[in-house]
Tab-separated table of C-alpha atoms in Angstrom:
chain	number	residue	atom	x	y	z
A	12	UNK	CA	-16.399	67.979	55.268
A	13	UNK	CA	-15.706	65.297	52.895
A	14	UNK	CA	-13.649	63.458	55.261
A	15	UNK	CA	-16.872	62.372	56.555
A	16	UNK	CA	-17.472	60.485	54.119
A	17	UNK	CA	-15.289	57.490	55.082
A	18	UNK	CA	-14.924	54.304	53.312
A	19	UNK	CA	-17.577	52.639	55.307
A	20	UNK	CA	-20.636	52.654	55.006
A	21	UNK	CA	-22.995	54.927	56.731
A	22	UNK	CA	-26.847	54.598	57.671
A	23	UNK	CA	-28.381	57.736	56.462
A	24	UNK	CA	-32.104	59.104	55.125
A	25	UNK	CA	-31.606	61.051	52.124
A	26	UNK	CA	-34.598	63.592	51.093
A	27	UNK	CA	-34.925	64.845	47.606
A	28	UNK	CA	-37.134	62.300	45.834
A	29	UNK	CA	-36.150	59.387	47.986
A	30	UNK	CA	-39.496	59.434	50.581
A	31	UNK	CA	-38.104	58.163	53.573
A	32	UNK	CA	-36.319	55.378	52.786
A	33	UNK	CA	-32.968	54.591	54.377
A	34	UNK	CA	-30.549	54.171	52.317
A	35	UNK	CA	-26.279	53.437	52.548
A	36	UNK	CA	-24.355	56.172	51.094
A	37	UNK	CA	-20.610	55.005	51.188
A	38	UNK	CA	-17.308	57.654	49.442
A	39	UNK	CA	-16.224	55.125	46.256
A	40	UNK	CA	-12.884	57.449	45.649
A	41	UNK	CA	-10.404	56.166	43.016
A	42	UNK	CA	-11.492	52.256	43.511
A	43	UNK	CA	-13.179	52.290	40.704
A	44	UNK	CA	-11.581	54.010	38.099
A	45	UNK	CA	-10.742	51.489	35.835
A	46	UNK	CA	-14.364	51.741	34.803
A	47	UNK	CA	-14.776	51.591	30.782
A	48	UNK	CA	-16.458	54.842	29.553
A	49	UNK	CA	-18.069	56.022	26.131
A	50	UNK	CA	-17.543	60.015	26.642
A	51	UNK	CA	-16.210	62.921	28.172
A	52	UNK	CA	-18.397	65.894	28.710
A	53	UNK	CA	-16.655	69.546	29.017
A	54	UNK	CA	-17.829	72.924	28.534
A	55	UNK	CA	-16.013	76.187	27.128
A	56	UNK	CA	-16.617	78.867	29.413
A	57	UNK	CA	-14.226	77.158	32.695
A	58	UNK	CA	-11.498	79.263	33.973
A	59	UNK	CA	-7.567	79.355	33.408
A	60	UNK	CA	-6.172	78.815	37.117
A	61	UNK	CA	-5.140	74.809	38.707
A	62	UNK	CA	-4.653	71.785	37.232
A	63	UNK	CA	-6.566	68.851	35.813
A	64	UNK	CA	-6.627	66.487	39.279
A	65	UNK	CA	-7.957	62.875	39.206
A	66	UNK	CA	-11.099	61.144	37.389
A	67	UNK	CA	-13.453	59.298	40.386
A	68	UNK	CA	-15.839	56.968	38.884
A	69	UNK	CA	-18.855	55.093	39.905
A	70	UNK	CA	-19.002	51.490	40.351
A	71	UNK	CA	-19.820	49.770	37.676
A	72	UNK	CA	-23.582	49.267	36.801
A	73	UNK	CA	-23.764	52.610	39.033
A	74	UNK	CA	-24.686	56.337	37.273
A	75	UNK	CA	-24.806	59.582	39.266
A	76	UNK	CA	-28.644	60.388	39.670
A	77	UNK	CA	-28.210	63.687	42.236
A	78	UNK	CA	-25.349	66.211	43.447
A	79	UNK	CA	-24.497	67.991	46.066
A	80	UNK	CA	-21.540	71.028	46.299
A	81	UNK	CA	-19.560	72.686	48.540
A	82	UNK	CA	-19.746	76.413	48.115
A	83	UNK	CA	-18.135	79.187	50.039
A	84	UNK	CA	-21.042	82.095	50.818
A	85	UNK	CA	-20.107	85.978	50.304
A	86	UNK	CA	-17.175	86.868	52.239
A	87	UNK	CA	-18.297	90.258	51.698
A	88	UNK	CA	-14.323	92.180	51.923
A	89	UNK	CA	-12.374	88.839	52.441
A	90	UNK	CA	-11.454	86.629	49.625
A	91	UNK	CA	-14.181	84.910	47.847
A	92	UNK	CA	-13.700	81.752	45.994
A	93	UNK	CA	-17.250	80.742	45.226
A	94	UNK	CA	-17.753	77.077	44.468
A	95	UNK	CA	-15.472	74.828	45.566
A	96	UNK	CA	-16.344	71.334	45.392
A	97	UNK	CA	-19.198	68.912	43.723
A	98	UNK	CA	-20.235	65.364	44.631
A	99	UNK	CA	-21.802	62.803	42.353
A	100	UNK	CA	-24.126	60.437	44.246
A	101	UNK	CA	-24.118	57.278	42.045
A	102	UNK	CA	-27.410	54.723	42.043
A	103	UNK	CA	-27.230	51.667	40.258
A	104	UNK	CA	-31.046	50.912	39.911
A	105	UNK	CA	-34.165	53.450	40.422
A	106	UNK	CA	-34.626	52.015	44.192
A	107	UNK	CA	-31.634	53.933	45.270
A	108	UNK	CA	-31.101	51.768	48.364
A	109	UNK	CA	-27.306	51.749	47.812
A	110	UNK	CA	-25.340	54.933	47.067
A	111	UNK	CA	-21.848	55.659	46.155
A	112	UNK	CA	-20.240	59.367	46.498
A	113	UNK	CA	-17.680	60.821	43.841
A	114	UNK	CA	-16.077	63.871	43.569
A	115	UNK	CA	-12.491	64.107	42.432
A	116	UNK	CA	-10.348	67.160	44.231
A	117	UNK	CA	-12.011	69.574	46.255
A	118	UNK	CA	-11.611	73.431	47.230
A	119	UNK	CA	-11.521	74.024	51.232
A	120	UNK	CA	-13.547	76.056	52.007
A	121	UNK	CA	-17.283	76.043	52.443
A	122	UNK	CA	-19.767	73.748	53.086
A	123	UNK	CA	-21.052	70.982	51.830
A	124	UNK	CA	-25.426	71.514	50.426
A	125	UNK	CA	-28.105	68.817	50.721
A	126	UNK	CA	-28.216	66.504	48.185
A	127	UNK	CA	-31.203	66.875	45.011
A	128	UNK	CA	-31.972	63.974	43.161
A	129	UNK	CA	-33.776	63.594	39.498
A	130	UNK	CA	-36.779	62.528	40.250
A	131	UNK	CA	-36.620	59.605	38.035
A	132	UNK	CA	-33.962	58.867	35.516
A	133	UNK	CA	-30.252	59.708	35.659
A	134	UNK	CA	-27.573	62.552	34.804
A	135	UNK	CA	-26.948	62.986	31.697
A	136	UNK	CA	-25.331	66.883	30.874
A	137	UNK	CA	-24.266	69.997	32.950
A	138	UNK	CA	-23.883	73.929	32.592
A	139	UNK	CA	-21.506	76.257	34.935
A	140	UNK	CA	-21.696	79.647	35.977
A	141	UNK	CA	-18.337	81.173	36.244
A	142	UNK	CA	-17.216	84.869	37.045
A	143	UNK	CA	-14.489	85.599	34.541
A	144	UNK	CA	-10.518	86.311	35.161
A	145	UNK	CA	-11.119	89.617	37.460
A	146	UNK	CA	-7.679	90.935	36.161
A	147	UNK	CA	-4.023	91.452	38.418
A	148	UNK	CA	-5.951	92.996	41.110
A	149	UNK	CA	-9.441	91.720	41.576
A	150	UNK	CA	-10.991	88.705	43.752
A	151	UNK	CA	-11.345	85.544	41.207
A	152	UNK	CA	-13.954	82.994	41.969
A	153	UNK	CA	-13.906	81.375	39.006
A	154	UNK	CA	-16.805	78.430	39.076
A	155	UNK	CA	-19.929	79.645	41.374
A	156	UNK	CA	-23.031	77.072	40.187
A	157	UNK	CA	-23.787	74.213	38.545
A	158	UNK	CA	-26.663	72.827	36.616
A	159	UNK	CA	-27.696	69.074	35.721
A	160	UNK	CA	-30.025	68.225	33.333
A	161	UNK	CA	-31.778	65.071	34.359
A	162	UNK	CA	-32.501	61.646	31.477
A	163	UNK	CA	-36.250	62.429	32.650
A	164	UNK	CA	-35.758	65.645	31.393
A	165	UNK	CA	-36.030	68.500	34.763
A	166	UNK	CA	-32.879	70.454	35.198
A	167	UNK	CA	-31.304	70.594	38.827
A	168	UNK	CA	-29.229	73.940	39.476
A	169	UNK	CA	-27.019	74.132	43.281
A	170	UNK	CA	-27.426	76.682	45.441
A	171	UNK	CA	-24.504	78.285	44.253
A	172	UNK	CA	-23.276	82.128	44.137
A	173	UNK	CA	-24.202	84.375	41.499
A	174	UNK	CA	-21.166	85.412	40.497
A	175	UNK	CA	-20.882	85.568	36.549
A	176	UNK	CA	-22.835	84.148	33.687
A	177	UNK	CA	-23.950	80.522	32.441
A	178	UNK	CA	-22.001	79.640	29.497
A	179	UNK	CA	-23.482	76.498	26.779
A	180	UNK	CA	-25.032	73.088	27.854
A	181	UNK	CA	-22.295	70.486	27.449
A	182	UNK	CA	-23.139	67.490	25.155
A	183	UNK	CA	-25.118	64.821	26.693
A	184	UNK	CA	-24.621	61.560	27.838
A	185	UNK	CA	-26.655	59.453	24.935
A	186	UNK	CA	-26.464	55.562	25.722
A	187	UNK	CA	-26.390	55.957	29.499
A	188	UNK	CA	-25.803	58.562	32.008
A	189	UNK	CA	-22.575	60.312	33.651
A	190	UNK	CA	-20.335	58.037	35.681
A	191	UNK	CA	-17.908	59.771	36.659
A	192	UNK	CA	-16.444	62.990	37.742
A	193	UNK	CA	-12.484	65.092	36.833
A	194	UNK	CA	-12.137	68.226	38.476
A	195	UNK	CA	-9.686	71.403	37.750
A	196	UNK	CA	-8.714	73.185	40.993
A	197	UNK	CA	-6.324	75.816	41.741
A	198	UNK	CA	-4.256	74.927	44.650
A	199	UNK	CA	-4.428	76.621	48.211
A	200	UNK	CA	-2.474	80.109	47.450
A	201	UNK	CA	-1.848	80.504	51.402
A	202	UNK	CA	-3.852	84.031	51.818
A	203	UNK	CA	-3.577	84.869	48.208
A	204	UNK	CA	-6.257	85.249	45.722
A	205	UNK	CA	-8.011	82.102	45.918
A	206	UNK	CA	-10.443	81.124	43.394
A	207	UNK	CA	-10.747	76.790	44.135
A	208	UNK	CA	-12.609	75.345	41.511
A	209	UNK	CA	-12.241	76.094	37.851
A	210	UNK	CA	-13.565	73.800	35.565
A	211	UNK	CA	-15.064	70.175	35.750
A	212	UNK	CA	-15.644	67.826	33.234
A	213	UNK	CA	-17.858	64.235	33.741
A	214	UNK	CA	-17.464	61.059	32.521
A	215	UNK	CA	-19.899	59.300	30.433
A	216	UNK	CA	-21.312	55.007	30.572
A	217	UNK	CA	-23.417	53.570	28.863
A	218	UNK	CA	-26.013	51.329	30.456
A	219	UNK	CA	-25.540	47.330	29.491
A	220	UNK	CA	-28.636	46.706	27.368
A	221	UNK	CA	-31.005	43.222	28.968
């Protein structure tokens, strides 16, 4: 749950390209949102439910180099809403011994997957699979995966749902990496269709030349 991650930092060992060193992994929220930025990244194919919610950025000199997301498996003949949430873990140098967490509004329900890292490098553009408007009487999900493409060139994809159809690559980030995170969620329709996340668009920085 993501009020786990608390504003202090935590001890933790992180897999996915990090060996087995410990590293602190601490939620950055809106503190650092004054951030300059170069970019936005967006896509075409998000869906029409919710509203734009806030921007969470990295701290400065930070860029997100893995993801994790919270997705909501087949409830089978209950409502399904697919994915619901995705967190930006933030590294400011290829050691990785400090981490930041970012990840704007979140969905409910679900739970949270491990984290995958690039193995080198940093995020730089993204892809979504969403399941189209279902029409007045069918079970919208709306977002169900995500994809990263990495500045070291491997593409990450979530263990999402399979729901629908990958639309285009966004643009990438060109100078630096993606810094931050703005997502568009569809508030809690109290037993309702529920479809959670819609769209997501990320933030890019550039890196300060030595």
């Amino acid at each position: 749950m993501a009020s786990l991650f608390t504003a202090v930092a935590v001890l933790a060992v992180l897999s996915g390209g990090l060996c087995e060193e410990k590293t602190f992994l601490q939620r950055a929220g809106v503190a650092f949102n004054n951030r300059e930025y170069e970019s936005v990244l967006t896509v075409t194919n998000g869906e029409q439910f919710g509203n734009w919610t806030w921007v969470e950025m990295c701290p400065d000199k930070f860029f997100a180099v893995g993801f994790s997301i919270r997705v909501e498996t087949n409830q089978y003949m209950s409502d399904d809403t697919g994915l619901n949430g995705i967190r930006l873990i933030c590294s400011k140098d290829e050691r990785r011994s400090f981490l930041y967490s970012v990840e704007s509004h979140t969905g409910y329900f679900g739970d949270w997957s491990q984290p995958q890292y690039c193995p080198s490098g940093v995020l730089t553009s993204f892809q979504i699979r969403v399941e189209p408007h279902q029409g007045l009487f069918g079970d919208d999900t709306a977002v169900n995966n995500i994809k990263f493409r990495c500045s070291s060139n491997p593409a990450l994809e979530g263990p999402g749902m399979t729901w629908g159809e990958y639309g285009s690559w966004s643009q990438e980030c060109i100078n630096g990496g993606i810094c931050g995170i703005e997502t568009k969620m569809e508030d809690y329709q109290y037993g309702l269709d529920d479809s959670a996340l819609n769209d997501v668009r990320f933030h890019c920085c550039a890196k300060v030349q030595q």
